[in-house]
Amino acid sequence: MSNKVLNQEPLLRITKRDGMPKLRAWGIRGIAVILSLIVSAAVIFLIVKMNPLKVYATMVSGAFGSSRKSWITVRDTMMLLCVGIALAPAFKMKFWNIGAEGQILVGGVATAACMIYLQSLPTWLLFVVIILASIAAGALWALLPALFKAKYNTNETLFTLMMNYVAIQLTSYFVALWENPYGSNTVGIINKATNRGWFPSIFGKQYLLNVIIVAVLAVGMYIYLKKSKHGYEITVVGDSENTARYAGISVKKVIIRTMLISGAICGISGFLAVSGASHTISASTAGGRGFTAIIVAWLAKFNTITMFVISLLLVFLEKGANAIASMYHLNDYASKMITGIILFFILGSEFFINYKLIVRAKENKEGK
Amino acid sequence: MEPTNAIELQNITKKFGEVVANNKICLEVKKGEILSLLGENGSGKTTLMNMLSGIYYPDEGKILVDGKEVAIRSPRDAYELGIGMIHQHFKLVDIFTAAENIVLGLSGSRVLNMKAIEDDIEKLAQKYGFELDLNKKIYDMSVSEKQTVEIVKMIYRGANILILDEPTAVLTPQETSKLFDVLRNMRDDGKAIIIITHKLNEVLTLSDRVAVLRKGEFAGEVDTKDATEISLTEMMVGKKVDLDIERPEPHNVETRIEVKNVTCLDKYGIKALDDVSFDIRSGEILGIAGIAGSGQKEILEAVAGLQKVESGCIIYHNSKTNEEEELVGKSPLQIRNIGVALSFVPEDRLGMGLVGSMGMTGNMMLRSYREGGSFFTNTKEPEKLSETIKEELEVATPSLSTPVRKLSGGNVQKVLVGREIAASPKVLMTAYAVRGLDINTSYTIYHLLNKQKEKGVAVVYVGEDLDVLLELSDRILVLCSGKVNGIVDARTATKEQIGLLMTKLNEGGPLNEQ
Amino acid sequence: MDSLISLIQAAIIFGTVIMFGAVGEIIAEKSGSLNLGVPGVMYLGGIASLIGVFFYENSTDNPNQIICVIIALVCAFLAAALGGLIFSFLTITLRANQNVTGLTLTIFGSGVANFFGGSLNKLAGGVGQISVATTSSAFRASIPALYNLGFIGKILFSYGFMVYAAIILAIFAQRFLTKSRAGLNLRAIGENPGSADAAGINVTLYKYLATCIGSGISGLGGMYYVMDYTKGTWANDATIESLGWLAVALVIFAIWKPRNTIWGAYLFGILYWVYAFWRETNVDLGFITLHLPALTRRTQELFKMIPYIVTIIVLVITSHRKKKEYQPPEALGLPYFREER
């Protein structure tokens, strides 16, 4: 037998918390955000020797410095939020839909196709067709992994991940098909002259329609998850498939239905990105939002209101960091770096909400 | 001087929250002996042994191994002290071979020389008489083979003290006798063996000494040669305790459900229920007694449509129409709608009928959320219902929307049982409804069941505490290894009689006093 | 014939990048860590090696090629392992969700790499085009005597040493996982951490080491991409990211066996590059003549889908066949907490 000292309790023990008052939990998250902002400022300071206070000021002016900047911040927040909304029901069901990026892209491709080929339709009909087409495309992209998950329990994380790249290549194909001007390998602004299929300005605000659509979806999803029978079933399946079985819920049906909805809203996000923002399509139309939104939805615990706050925070950081980067003629990947840092902090902070550390009581140390 | 005690436990206490699982237990195990640790479910046997294997850490008391005081903080510590425990749920890696599992985690040469290792294991296996195919993958193995792997694994890493938690629960008689031969060989080799069991005949044939636990306390010990089945049963169940549970006379008794020759298989393809027949009658409480895992869960789930029935039938007698309906083949939902309610309290309390992340109101809806043609759920009725249940059963919850996961065990059970009763079923089946509850809450639940019985509901009560079963039920069905071993009148039966029926199959077929 | 040789050469170089990525990820996944930060750590490895070598080459007039190579390898491995350490700390110690943490690591890694890659020139005071020619040529040096052995020499010996290192690494990783004690313990953790813990294995330590070392190896893929594929320069495009996801795909395609990544990686390389060498042909099958049309720029894009589609098919088939040996590690992606059993 080894002569190790064995009569000691472990120094640190970790136990699960039963729960924490909401206010305190948000306090911990708040501290995490503040810490991450300090670290971000420190990183920026190390790189460009900029006064940290000035960093924050520049960030604010970069995101909200003018009416146009503010609107673009709002537009991008809405876009990110929209994808988050799409993912919420899937994640609530514990279905890891990592495929939002691809589902957005196929929605965008469907939108662009309608804008290109169906220009002659009356405006209202064109929009109806676009919406239906983008929903169908997104839903189809989500349906495949859902079917195989329900039937063979195929790993959905890996399946949806692969579907992203199939979508990206598919998009590249259409970009080459529609390229304009020839040889540029971009589609260019679609319907630049006629603005067919573009979101109209409302009250003179170019992006107000984006806000309205996403706000409707956000409220709708909130109600769907909290108040509808479907939402109820999603919660039961996500909590315990066994209880769902006891209650006579068909788990397969719920998985497929929920993923169709998730994909459909991703498709709408693609519609927003093309019709409501860039008016073009490229393999980077989704721009990594499909991945960022996963983190948004996860951190917000699928609450659409919280999702809005987190989306705004992330887009603000992106715009702010870009402002600093362009001020020093650096590139705007700085924002991704900062986003990464802040997300690491928030992810880490969840531990202190769910667990507590128990330090070994003093008297046990006497054995030393 | 070489100490003769392999293990000595002094005043070991372990609490889980309010529940005292082990209270000041003293126990010793000598080298070269087989000790049986006997006790009913929930008497604290496994908890006590888990403190030896490094899974739990005792709150109070001392553990001495080979005469020296030790602290066992992890399975690794246990190994280093030569203690090996074979859990009921095997700790094996499915896609590994037997040999790979056996050497797992051991230190030694960096590169594995499987040939040499297999030779070593082979020698060991021959010494004690194990039969083992070292290159077989665990997922291809029968339960008994897996158990062999576990035992060999422990011995290979030098265990001198071997603890087996209900090793025969999953074995056939032939496999059992093979296991016993091996264990005797090991004892003769000077190893100390502790075997946790309920089966009296095995205790008598195998062990040298028997220690009995009862409700977390040490109830005494005896040399096996001085013990009989009767004396052991008495030690295990204790003197009859008068609980003073009211028991109204049954009235309007008629057969509600007839279970005829039902056989079910578990996931390993072993018969979990073997040709089970009995009646469930209105206006009375049918108690079901048995060692854990004797088929209680399967009986209830078979009636509720959640367990596949291999053969046999389950007939429901509709009191209004006087029609008979076959329940086998109906969906769980259809059976519920007929009026058969099931509340099963699993070991973790959640996961079988409750949604941990939802509040009381949300959980009330689990039964009824489909009602009405609306797309949206109706929360008015469930809210009223949970308000009523909260008041009537005194459920302690901050609000109706507090996730039930955060409630204490007793309150979770009240929610579960309360919901099933609220559906005003014709047949109410409850399992372990008072599991882990304090006395007062338990009485609340007994009272509820009695009220249902007086209303003419057919009540089935699966319980662990024999005193309660004897005072609450009208009839008691005793299960043993998936078979009905007897149905007795609870007013005249004795505790010893039931204890025996639980542990030993009647040779002349089931006892029937009904 | 020449175009076939070129295709094979392109495929092998391409395959080497993802082989490093995949072998590293297999080691991490065998411990149960589903690190979706592979693209991120490949980015980190790529940029760290570039920066390290850049400063060395700029600091001396006669950079020594051996030192260049060592600096590149060490910088790439350490930076990527550091990425793995962030992932490990968050998921193992702080029990954050693996999927979310991995994706964050990818965002972070691509941000750091592209930021410094694009700004290095500026930050270093405008030295002009970032290029580490000495190091790159060291990485691309082949053995002339063997290279000149006709087409066999071209197919087998026209590469830098990293191509062979990748193969050796994959074989070594395979042997490590199947033949060594530590490899056995590691696999046990990925399958059933509870059993591994009960067998006395230090689950946390193993998971940390496997994830960090695995990330370091994946990072070498990023370095190889920078030093050989792009010849020691940096381009701010998303190529490393797509290669990183391809490495994740390769893990599945190889059904978690490092040995299979060797041919899998080259197959992916051929599938990826075949469009560039595709010619209009007629295949005479005797009873029927297949006309295979030339590829346009459009259809090339569809060709690039093939590796991902093949991976999906492999995923579906293995989940359908349910053969235990072909499944992902059973505890992949799940946190382990002893007291929860």
PDB file of C-alpha atoms in Angstrom, chain A residues 162-248:
ATOM      1  CA  MET A 162     -22.005  19.326 -42.983  1.00  0.00           C
ATOM      2  CA  MET A 163     -25.189  20.712 -44.517  1.00  0.00           C
ATOM      3  CA  ASN A 164     -23.723  24.196 -44.086  1.00  0.00           C
ATOM      4  CA  TYR A 165     -20.969  23.525 -46.548  1.00  0.00           C
ATOM      5  CA  VAL A 166     -23.251  21.843 -49.015  1.00  0.00           C
ATOM      6  CA  ALA A 167     -25.290  25.064 -48.877  1.00  0.00           C
ATOM      7  CA  ILE A 168     -22.214  27.224 -49.295  1.00  0.00           C
ATOM      8  CA  GLN A 169     -21.174  25.346 -52.433  1.00  0.00           C
ATOM      9  CA  LEU A 170     -24.719  25.470 -53.717  1.00  0.00           C
ATOM     10  CA  THR A 171     -24.685  29.228 -53.209  1.00  0.00           C
ATOM     11  CA  SER A 172     -21.363  29.514 -55.030  1.00  0.00           C
ATOM     12  CA  TYR A 173     -22.924  27.628 -57.908  1.00  0.00           C
ATOM     13  CA  PHE A 174     -25.758  30.113 -58.164  1.00  0.00           C
ATOM     14  CA  VAL A 175     -23.402  33.036 -57.757  1.00  0.00           C
ATOM     15  CA  ALA A 176     -21.496  31.752 -60.781  1.00  0.00           C
ATOM     16  CA  LEU A 177     -24.764  31.219 -62.613  1.00  0.00           C
ATOM     17  CA  TRP A 178     -26.055  34.731 -61.924  1.00  0.00           C
ATOM     18  CA  GLU A 179     -22.755  36.548 -61.941  1.00  0.00           C
ATOM     19  CA  ASN A 180     -22.965  40.124 -63.109  1.00  0.00           C
ATOM     20  CA  PRO A 181     -20.903  41.571 -64.652  1.00  0.00           C
ATOM     21  CA  TYR A 182     -19.444  38.512 -66.338  1.00  0.00           C
ATOM     22  CA  GLY A 183     -16.157  37.377 -64.823  1.00  0.00           C
ATOM     23  CA  SER A 184     -16.595  39.278 -61.548  1.00  0.00           C
ATOM     24  CA  ASN A 185     -17.670  36.141 -59.678  1.00  0.00           C
ATOM     25  CA  THR A 186     -20.234  38.227 -57.791  1.00  0.00           C
ATOM     26  CA  VAL A 187     -23.909  38.662 -58.410  1.00  0.00           C
ATOM     27  CA  GLY A 188     -23.814  42.411 -57.966  1.00  0.00           C
ATOM     28  CA  ILE A 189     -26.795  44.370 -56.747  1.00  0.00           C
ATOM     29  CA  ILE A 190     -29.902  42.590 -57.959  1.00  0.00           C
ATOM     30  CA  ASN A 191     -32.549  44.747 -59.671  1.00  0.00           C
ATOM     31  CA  LYS A 192     -30.497  47.855 -59.043  1.00  0.00           C
ATOM     32  CA  ALA A 193     -32.582  49.925 -61.401  1.00  0.00           C
ATOM     33  CA  THR A 194     -36.024  48.652 -60.576  1.00  0.00           C
ATOM     34  CA  ASN A 195     -35.587  47.814 -56.879  1.00  0.00           C
ATOM     35  CA  ARG A 196     -37.954  44.890 -57.441  1.00  0.00           C
ATOM     36  CA  GLY A 197     -38.045  42.623 -54.427  1.00  0.00           C
ATOM     37  CA  TRP A 198     -36.330  45.197 -52.249  1.00  0.00           C
ATOM     38  CA  PHE A 199     -37.830  46.092 -48.901  1.00  0.00           C
ATOM     39  CA  PRO A 200     -39.676  49.387 -49.247  1.00  0.00           C
ATOM     40  CA  SER A 201     -38.879  52.249 -46.916  1.00  0.00           C
ATOM     41  CA  ILE A 202     -41.494  52.825 -44.272  1.00  0.00           C
ATOM     42  CA  PHE A 203     -41.918  56.371 -42.998  1.00  0.00           C
ATOM     43  CA  GLY A 204     -38.719  57.082 -44.850  1.00  0.00           C
ATOM     44  CA  LYS A 205     -36.820  54.522 -42.796  1.00  0.00           C
ATOM     45  CA  GLN A 206     -35.074  52.011 -45.007  1.00  0.00           C
ATOM     46  CA  TYR A 207     -34.760  49.254 -42.414  1.00  0.00           C
ATOM     47  CA  LEU A 208     -37.963  49.709 -40.459  1.00  0.00           C
ATOM     48  CA  LEU A 209     -39.567  46.738 -42.213  1.00  0.00           C
ATOM     49  CA  ASN A 210     -36.714  44.494 -41.000  1.00  0.00           C
ATOM     50  CA  VAL A 211     -37.462  45.610 -37.468  1.00  0.00           C
ATOM     51  CA  ILE A 212     -41.158  44.967 -37.869  1.00  0.00           C
ATOM     52  CA  ILE A 213     -40.717  41.492 -39.316  1.00  0.00           C
ATOM     53  CA  VAL A 214     -38.238  40.391 -36.668  1.00  0.00           C
ATOM     54  CA  ALA A 215     -40.281  41.964 -33.878  1.00  0.00           C
ATOM     55  CA  VAL A 216     -43.338  40.016 -35.054  1.00  0.00           C
ATOM     56  CA  LEU A 217     -41.288  36.818 -35.189  1.00  0.00           C
ATOM     57  CA  ALA A 218     -39.792  37.486 -31.762  1.00  0.00           C
ATOM     58  CA  VAL A 219     -43.156  38.036 -30.130  1.00  0.00           C
ATOM     59  CA  GLY A 220     -44.637  35.171 -32.093  1.00  0.00           C
ATOM     60  CA  MET A 221     -41.888  32.782 -31.043  1.00  0.00           C
ATOM     61  CA  TYR A 222     -42.146  33.922 -27.449  1.00  0.00           C
ATOM     62  CA  ILE A 223     -45.847  33.127 -27.461  1.00  0.00           C
ATOM     63  CA  TYR A 224     -45.369  29.916 -29.446  1.00  0.00           C
ATOM     64  CA  LEU A 225     -42.880  28.544 -26.945  1.00  0.00           C
ATOM     65  CA  LYS A 226     -44.652  29.739 -23.826  1.00  0.00           C
ATOM     66  CA  LYS A 227     -48.306  29.467 -24.665  1.00  0.00           C
ATOM     67  CA  SER A 228     -48.948  27.028 -27.464  1.00  0.00           C
ATOM     68  CA  LYS A 229     -49.474  23.302 -27.240  1.00  0.00           C
ATOM     69  CA  HIS A 230     -46.574  22.820 -29.621  1.00  0.00           C
ATOM     70  CA  GLY A 231     -44.322  24.866 -27.388  1.00  0.00           C
ATOM     71  CA  TYR A 232     -45.455  22.806 -24.458  1.00  0.00           C
ATOM     72  CA  GLU A 233     -44.529  19.598 -26.235  1.00  0.00           C
ATOM     73  CA  ILE A 234     -41.126  21.019 -27.178  1.00  0.00           C
ATOM     74  CA  THR A 235     -40.408  21.759 -23.524  1.00  0.00           C
ATOM     75  CA  VAL A 236     -41.443  18.270 -22.433  1.00  0.00           C
ATOM     76  CA  VAL A 237     -39.331  16.553 -25.101  1.00  0.00           C
ATOM     77  CA  GLY A 238     -36.347  18.751 -24.288  1.00  0.00           C
ATOM     78  CA  ASP A 239     -36.653  18.068 -20.586  1.00  0.00           C
ATOM     79  CA  SER A 240     -37.156  14.327 -20.669  1.00  0.00           C
ATOM     80  CA  GLU A 241     -38.014  12.058 -23.542  1.00  0.00           C
ATOM     81  CA  ASN A 242     -39.155   9.519 -21.000  1.00  0.00           C
ATOM     82  CA  THR A 243     -41.754  11.845 -19.547  1.00  0.00           C
ATOM     83  CA  ALA A 244     -42.859  12.676 -23.083  1.00  0.00           C
ATOM     84  CA  ARG A 245     -43.414   8.970 -23.597  1.00  0.00           C
ATOM     85  CA  TYR A 246     -45.413   8.787 -20.370  1.00  0.00           C
ATOM     86  CA  ALA A 247     -47.542  11.659 -21.589  1.00  0.00           C
ATOM     87  CA  GLY A 248     -48.128  10.005 -24.948  1.00  0.00           C
TER      88      GLY A 248
END
